[in-house]
PDB file of C-alpha atoms in Angstrom:
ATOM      1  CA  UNK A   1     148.457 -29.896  21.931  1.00 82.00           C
ATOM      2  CA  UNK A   2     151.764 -30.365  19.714  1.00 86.00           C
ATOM      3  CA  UNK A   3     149.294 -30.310  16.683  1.00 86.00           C
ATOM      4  CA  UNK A   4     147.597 -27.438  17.429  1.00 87.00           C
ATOM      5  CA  UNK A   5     150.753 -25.445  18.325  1.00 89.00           C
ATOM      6  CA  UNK A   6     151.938 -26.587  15.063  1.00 90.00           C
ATOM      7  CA  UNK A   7     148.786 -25.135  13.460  1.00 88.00           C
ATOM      8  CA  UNK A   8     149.182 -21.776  15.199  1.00 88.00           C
ATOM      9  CA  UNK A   9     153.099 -21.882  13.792  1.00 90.00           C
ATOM     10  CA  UNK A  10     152.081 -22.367  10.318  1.00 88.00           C
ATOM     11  CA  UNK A  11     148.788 -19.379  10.276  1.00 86.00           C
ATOM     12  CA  UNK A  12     149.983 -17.385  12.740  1.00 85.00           C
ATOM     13  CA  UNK A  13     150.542 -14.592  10.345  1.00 87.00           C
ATOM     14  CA  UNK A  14     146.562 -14.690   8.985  1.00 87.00           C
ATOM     15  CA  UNK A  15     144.256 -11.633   9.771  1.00 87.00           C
ATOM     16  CA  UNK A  16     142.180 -12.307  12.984  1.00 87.00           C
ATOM     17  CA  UNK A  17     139.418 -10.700  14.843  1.00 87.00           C
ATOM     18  CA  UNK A  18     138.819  -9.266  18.187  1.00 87.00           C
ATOM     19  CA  UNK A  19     137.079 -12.524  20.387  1.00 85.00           C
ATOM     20  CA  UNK A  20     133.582 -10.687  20.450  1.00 83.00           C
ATOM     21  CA  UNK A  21     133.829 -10.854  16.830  1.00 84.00           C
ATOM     22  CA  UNK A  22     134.936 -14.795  16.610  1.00 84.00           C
ATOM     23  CA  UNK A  23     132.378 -17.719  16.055  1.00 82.00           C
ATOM     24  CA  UNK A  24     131.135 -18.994  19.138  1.00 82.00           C
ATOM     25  CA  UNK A  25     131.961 -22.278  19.770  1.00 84.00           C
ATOM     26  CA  UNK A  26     131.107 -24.783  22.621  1.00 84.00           C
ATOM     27  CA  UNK A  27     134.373 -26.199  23.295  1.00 86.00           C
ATOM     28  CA  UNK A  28     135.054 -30.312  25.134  1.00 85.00           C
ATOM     29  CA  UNK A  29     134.720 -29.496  28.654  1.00 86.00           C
ATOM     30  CA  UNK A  30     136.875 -31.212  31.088  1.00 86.00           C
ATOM     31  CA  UNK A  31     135.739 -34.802  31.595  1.00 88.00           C
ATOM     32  CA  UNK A  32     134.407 -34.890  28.036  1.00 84.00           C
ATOM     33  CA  UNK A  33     137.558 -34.164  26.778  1.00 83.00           C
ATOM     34  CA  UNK A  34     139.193 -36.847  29.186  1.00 86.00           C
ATOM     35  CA  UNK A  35     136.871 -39.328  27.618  1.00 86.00           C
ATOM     36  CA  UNK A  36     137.786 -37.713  24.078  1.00 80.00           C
ATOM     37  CA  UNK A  37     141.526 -38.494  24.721  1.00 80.00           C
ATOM     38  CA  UNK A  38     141.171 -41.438  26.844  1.00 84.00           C
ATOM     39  CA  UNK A  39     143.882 -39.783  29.398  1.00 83.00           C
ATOM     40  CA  UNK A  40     143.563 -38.112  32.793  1.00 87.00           C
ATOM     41  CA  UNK A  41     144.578 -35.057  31.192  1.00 84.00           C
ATOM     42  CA  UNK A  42     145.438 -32.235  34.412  1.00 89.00           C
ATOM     43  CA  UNK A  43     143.272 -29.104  34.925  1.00 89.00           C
ATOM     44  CA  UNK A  44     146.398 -26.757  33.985  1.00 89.00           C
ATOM     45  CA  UNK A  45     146.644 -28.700  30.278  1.00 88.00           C
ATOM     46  CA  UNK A  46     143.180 -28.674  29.487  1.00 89.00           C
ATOM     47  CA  UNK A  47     143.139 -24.970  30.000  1.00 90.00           C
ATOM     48  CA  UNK A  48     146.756 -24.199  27.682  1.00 89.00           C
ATOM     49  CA  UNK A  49     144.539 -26.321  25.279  1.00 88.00           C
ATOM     50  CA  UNK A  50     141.248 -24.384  25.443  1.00 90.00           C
ATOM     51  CA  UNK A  51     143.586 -21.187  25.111  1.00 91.00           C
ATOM     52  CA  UNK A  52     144.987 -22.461  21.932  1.00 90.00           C
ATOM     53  CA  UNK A  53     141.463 -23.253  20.938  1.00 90.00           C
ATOM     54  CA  UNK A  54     140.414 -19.553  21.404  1.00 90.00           C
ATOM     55  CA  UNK A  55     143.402 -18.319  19.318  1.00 90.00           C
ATOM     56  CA  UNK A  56     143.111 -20.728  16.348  1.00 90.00           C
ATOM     57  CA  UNK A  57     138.819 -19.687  16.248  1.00 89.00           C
ATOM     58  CA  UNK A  58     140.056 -15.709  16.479  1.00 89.00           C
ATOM     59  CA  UNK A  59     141.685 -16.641  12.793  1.00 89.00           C
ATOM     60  CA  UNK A  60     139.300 -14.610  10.700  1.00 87.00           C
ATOM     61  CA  UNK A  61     136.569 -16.754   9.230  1.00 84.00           C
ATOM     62  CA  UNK A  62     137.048 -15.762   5.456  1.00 86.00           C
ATOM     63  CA  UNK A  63     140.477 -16.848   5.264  1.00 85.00           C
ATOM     64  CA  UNK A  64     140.671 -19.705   7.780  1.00 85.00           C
ATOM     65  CA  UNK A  65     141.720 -22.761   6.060  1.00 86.00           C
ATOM     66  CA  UNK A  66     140.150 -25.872   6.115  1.00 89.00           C
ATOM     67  CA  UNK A  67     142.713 -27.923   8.269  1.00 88.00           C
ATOM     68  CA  UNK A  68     142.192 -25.359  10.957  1.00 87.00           C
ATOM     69  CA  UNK A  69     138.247 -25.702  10.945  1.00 87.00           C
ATOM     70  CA  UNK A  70     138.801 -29.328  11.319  1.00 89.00           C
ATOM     71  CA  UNK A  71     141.207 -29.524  14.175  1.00 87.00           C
ATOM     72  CA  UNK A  72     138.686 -27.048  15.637  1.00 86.00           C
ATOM     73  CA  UNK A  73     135.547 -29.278  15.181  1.00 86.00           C
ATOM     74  CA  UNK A  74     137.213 -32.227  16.212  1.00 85.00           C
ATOM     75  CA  UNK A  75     137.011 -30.477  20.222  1.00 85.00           C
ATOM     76  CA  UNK A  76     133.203 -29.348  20.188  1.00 84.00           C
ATOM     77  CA  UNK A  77     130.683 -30.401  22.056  1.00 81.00           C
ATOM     78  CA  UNK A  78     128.345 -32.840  20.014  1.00 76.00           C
ATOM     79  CA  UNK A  79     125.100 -30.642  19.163  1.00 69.00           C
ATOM     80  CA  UNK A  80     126.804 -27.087  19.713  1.00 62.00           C
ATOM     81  CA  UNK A  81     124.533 -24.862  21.730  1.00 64.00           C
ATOM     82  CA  UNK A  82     125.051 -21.891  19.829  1.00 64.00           C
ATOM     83  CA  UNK A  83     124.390 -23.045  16.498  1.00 61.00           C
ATOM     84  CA  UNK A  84     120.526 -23.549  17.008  1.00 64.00           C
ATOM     85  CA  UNK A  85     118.932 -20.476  17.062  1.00 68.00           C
ATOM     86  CA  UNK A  86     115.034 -20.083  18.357  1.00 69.00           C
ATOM     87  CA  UNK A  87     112.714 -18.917  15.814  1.00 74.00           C
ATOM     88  CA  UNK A  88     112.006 -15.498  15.703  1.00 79.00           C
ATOM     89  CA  UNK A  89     108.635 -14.689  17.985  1.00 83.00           C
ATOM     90  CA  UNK A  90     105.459 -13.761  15.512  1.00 87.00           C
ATOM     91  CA  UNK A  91     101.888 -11.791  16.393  1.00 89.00           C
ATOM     92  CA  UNK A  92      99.287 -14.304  16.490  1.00 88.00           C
ATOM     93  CA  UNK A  93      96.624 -14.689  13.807  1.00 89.00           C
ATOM     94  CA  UNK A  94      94.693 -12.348  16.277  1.00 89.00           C
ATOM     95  CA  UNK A  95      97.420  -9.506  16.252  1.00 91.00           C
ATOM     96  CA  UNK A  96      98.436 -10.171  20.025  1.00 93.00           C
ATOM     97  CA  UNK A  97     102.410 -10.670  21.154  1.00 94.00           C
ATOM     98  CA  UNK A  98     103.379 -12.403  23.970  1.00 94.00           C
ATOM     99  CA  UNK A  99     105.903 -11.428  26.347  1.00 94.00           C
ATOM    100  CA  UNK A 100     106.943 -13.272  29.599  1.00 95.00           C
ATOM    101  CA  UNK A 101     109.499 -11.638  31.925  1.00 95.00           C
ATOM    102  CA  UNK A 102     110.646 -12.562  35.496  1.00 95.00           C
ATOM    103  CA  UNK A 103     112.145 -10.382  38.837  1.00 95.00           C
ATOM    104  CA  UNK A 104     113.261 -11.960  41.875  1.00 93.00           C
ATOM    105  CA  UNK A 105     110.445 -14.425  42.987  1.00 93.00           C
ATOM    106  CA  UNK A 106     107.751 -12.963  40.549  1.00 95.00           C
ATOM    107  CA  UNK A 107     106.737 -14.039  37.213  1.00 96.00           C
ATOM    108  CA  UNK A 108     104.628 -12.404  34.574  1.00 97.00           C
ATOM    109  CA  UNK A 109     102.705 -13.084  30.983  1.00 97.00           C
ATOM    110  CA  UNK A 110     102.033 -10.511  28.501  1.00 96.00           C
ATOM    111  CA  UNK A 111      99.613  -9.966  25.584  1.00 95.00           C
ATOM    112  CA  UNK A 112     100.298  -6.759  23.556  1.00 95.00           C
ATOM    113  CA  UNK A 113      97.692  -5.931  20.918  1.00 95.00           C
ATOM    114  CA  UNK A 114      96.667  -2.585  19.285  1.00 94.00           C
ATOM    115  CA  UNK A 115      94.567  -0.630  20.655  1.00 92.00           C
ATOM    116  CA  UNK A 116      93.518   2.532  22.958  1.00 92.00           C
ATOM    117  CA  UNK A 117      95.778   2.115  25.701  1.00 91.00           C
ATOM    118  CA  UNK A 118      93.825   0.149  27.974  1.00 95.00           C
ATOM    119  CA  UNK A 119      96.272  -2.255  30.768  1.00 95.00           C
ATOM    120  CA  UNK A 120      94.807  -4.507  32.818  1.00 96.00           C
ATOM    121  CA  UNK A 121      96.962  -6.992  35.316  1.00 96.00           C
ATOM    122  CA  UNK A 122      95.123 -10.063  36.481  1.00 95.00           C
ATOM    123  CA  UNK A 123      91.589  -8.546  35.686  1.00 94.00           C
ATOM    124  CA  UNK A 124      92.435  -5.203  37.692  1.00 95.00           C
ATOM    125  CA  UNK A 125      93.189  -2.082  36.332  1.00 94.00           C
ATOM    126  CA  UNK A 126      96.748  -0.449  36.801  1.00 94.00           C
ATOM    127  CA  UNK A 127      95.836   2.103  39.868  1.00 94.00           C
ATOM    128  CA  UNK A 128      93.867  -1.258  41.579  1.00 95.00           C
ATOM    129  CA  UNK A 129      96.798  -3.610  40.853  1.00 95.00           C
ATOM    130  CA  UNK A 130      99.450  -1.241  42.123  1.00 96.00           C
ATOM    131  CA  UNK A 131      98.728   1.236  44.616  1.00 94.00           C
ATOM    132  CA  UNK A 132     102.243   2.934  44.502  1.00 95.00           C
ATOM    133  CA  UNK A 133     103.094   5.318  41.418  1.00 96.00           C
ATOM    134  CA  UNK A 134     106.512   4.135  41.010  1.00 96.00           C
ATOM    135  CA  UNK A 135     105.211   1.179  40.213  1.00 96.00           C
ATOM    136  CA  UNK A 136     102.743   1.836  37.921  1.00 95.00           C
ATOM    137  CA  UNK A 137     105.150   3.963  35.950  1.00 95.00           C
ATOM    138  CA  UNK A 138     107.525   0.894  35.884  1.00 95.00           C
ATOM    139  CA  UNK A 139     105.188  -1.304  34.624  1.00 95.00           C
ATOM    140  CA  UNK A 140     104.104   0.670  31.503  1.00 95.00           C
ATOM    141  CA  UNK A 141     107.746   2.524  31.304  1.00 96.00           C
ATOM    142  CA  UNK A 142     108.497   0.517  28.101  1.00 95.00           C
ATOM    143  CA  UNK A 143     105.450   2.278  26.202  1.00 95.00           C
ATOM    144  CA  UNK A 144     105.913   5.460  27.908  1.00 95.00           C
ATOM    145  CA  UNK A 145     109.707   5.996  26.802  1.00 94.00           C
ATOM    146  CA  UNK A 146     108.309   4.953  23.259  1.00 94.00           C
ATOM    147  CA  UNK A 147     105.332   6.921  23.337  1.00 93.00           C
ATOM    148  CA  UNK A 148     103.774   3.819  22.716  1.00 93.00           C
ATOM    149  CA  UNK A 149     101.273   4.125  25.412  1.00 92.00           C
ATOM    150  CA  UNK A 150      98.029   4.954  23.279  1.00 93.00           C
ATOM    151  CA  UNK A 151      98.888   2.803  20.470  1.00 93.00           C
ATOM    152  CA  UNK A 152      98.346  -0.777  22.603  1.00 95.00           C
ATOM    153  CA  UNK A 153      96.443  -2.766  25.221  1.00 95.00           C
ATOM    154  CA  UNK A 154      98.375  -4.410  27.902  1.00 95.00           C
ATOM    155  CA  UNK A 155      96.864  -7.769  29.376  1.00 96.00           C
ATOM    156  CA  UNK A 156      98.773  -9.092  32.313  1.00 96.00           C
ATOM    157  CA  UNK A 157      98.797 -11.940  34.137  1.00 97.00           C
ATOM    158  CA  UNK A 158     101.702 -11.789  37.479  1.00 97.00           C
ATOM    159  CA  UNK A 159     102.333 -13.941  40.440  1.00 96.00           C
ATOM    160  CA  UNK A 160     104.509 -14.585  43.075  1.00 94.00           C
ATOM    161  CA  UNK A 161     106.991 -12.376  44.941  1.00 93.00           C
ATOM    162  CA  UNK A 162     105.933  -8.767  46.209  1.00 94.00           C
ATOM    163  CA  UNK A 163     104.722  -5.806  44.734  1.00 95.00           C
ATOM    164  CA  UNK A 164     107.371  -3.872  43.324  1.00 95.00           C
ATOM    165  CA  UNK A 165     108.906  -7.269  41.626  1.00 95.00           C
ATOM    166  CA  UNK A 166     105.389  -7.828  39.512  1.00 96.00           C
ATOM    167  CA  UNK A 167     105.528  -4.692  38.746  1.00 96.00           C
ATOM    168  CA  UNK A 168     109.444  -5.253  37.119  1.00 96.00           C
ATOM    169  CA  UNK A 169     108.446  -8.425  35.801  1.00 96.00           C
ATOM    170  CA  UNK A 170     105.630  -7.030  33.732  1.00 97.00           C
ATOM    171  CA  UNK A 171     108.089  -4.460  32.555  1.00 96.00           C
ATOM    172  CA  UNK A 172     110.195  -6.922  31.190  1.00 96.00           C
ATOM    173  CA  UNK A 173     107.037  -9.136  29.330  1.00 96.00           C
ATOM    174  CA  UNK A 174     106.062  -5.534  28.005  1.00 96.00           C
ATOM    175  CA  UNK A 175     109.627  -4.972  26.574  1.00 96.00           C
ATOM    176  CA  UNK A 176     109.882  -8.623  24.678  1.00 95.00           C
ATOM    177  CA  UNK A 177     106.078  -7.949  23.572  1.00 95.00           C
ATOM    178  CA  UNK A 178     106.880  -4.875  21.603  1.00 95.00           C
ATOM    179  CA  UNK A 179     109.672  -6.047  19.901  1.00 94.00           C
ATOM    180  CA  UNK A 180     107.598  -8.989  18.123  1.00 94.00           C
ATOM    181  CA  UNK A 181     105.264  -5.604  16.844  1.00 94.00           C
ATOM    182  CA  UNK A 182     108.132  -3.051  16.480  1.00 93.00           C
ATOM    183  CA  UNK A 183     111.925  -4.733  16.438  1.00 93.00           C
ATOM    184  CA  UNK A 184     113.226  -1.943  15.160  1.00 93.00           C
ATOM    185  CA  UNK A 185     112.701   0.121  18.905  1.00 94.00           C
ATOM    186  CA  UNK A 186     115.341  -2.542  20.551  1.00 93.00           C
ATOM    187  CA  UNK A 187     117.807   0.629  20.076  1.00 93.00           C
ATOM    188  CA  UNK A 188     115.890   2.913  22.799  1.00 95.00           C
ATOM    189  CA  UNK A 189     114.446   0.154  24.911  1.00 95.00           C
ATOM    190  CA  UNK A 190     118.418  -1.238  25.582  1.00 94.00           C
ATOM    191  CA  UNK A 191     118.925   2.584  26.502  1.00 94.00           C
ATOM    192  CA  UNK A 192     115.644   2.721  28.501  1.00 93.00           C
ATOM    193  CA  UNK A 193     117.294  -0.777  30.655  1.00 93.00           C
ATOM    194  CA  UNK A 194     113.696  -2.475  30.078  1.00 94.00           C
ATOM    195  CA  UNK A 195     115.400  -5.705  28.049  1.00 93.00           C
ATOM    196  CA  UNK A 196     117.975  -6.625  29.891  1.00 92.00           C
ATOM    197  CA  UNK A 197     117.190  -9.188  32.728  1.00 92.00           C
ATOM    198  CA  UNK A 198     117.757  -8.260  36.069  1.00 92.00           C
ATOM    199  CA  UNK A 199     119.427 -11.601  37.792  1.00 90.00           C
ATOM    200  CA  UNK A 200     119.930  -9.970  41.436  1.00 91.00           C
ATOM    201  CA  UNK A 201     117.840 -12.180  43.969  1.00 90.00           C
ATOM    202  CA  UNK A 202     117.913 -11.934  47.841  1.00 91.00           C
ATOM    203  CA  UNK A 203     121.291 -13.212  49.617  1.00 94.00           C
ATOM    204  CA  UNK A 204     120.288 -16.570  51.541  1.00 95.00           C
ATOM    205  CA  UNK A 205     120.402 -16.542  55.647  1.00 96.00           C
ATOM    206  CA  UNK A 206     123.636 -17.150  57.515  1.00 97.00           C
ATOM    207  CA  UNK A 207     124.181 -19.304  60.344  1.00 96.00           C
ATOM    208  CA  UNK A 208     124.508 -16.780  63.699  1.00 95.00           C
ATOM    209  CA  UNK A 209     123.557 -14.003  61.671  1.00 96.00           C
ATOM    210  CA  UNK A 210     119.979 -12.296  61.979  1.00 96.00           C
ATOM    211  CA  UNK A 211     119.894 -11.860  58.101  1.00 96.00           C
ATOM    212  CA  UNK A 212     122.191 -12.193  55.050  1.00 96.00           C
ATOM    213  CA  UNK A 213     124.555 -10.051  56.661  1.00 96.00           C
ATOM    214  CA  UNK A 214     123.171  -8.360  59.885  1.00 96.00           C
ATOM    215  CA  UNK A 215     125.042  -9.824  63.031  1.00 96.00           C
ATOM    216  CA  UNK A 216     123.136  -9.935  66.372  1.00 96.00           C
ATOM    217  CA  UNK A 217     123.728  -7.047  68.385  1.00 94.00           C
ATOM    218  CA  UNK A 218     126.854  -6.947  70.838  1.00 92.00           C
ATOM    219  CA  UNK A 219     125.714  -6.984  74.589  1.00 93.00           C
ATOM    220  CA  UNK A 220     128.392  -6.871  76.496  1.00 91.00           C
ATOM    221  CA  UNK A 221     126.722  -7.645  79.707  1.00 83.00           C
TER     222      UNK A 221
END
C-alpha cells in the first residue's frame, strides 16, 4: 500500500483517462492476494488497495512509466482473462454462419447462408413452428430491420422452454449469424436490441407463498 501511494505521489500529475477508457485488468482477488502477501490482510484494506490499483491503471497508457506497469502486474491474476481474445467467427467453406443464442430456458442454433429467404425451425416452416405473429416477426426481426430478409436462408434448430422464448432465442442466433456475413450492420442491430442478451429468468418459489411473489389469499374466517 505505502508503495503504491508513493507511486500515485510521484505521477499524480500525468494525463489519465476516463475508467471505460483504461486497460482492463483482472486484479488479485481477496484470498489470492492473502496468499500473495502471506498476511490476513482485512476486507476494508484490500479494497483501499484495489482503489489505488484502479487509479494508477487510469494513468494514460502512452505515458505510463515502466515502474508503474510493474507494480501493476505484480497484483494480476496469473493468465488475465481479458487479454485472450476469441477468434473472430468465419463463414464456412460452404458460405453458412452459425449463430447460437439463448432466452430463459430455451436454446437455439443458427445457420445463415445466402439465399431466397427461405426459414425453416426444426424442419417446420415459420407459420408451422410458431402459430402466433408476434413471434414470427421476432424471430426474423433481425433481417427484417435490415431488409435482409430476401437476401438469406434461416435454418433453425430450438429447444427447451416455451414458445415465445424459442422464438427470442432464434432472434438472438440470427443476430450473431449476420454479423460473421455483414459486421459492419452491428450499428442498427444494437439499435434494433437483437444483440444484446436478455439475462431475465423466472424468480424461484417462496416458502408460504403461491408463486415468486403471490401470497395466499387472506380468509379471515
Amino acid at each position: 500500500m505505502l508503495k503504491l501511494e508513493a507511486l500515485l505521489a510521484k505521477y499524480a500529475a500525468l494525463p489519465t483517462v476516463s475508467p471505460s477508457e483504461a486497460p482492463r485488468m483482472a486484479w488479485f482477488k481477496l484470498l489470492q492476494f492473502r496468499d500473495a502477501v502471506g498476511e490476513p490482510v482485512p476486507t476494508k484494506k484490500y479494497k483501499g488497495l484495489i482503489k489505488l490499483l484502479q487509479r494508477l491503471n487510469r494513468i494514460d497508457p502512452k505515458v505510463a512509466p515502466e515502474e508503474v506497469r510493474t507494480a501493476l502486474n505484480f497484483f494480476l491474476r496469473p493468465g488475465n482473462p481479458y487479454g485472450n481474445k476469441p477468434a473472430p467467427r468465419t463463414v464456412d467453406e460452404q458460405g453458412k454462419a452459425r449463430g447460437k443464442g439463448k432466452r430463459k430456458a430455451s436454446s437455439a442454433v443458427v445457420q445463415l447462408v445466402e439465399g431466397e429467404g427461405e426459414v425453416l425451425v426444426n424442419g417446420k416452416t415459420l407459420n408451422e413452428a410458431f402459430p402466433r405473429l408476434h413471434d414470427r416477426e421476432s424471430a426474423v426481426w433481425p433481417l427484417r430491420c435490415t431488409s435482409r430478409l430476401d437476401k438469406y436462408n434461416v435454418w433453425a434448430t430450438v429447444r427447451g422452454g416455451g414458445v415465445t422464448g424459442q422464438a427470442e432465442a432464434i432472434t438472438l442466433a440470427v443476430a450473431r449469424a449476420l454479423l460473421v456475413h455483414e459486421p459492419a450492420l452491428k450499428p442498427i442491430l444494437r439499435k434494433a436490441g437483437v444483440v444484446t442478451v436478455d439475462a431475465r429468468r423466472v424468480e424461484r418459489k417462496k416458502p408460504g407463498h403461491v408463486k415468486a411473489r403471490k401470497m395466499p389469499t387472506w380468509v379471515k374466517r
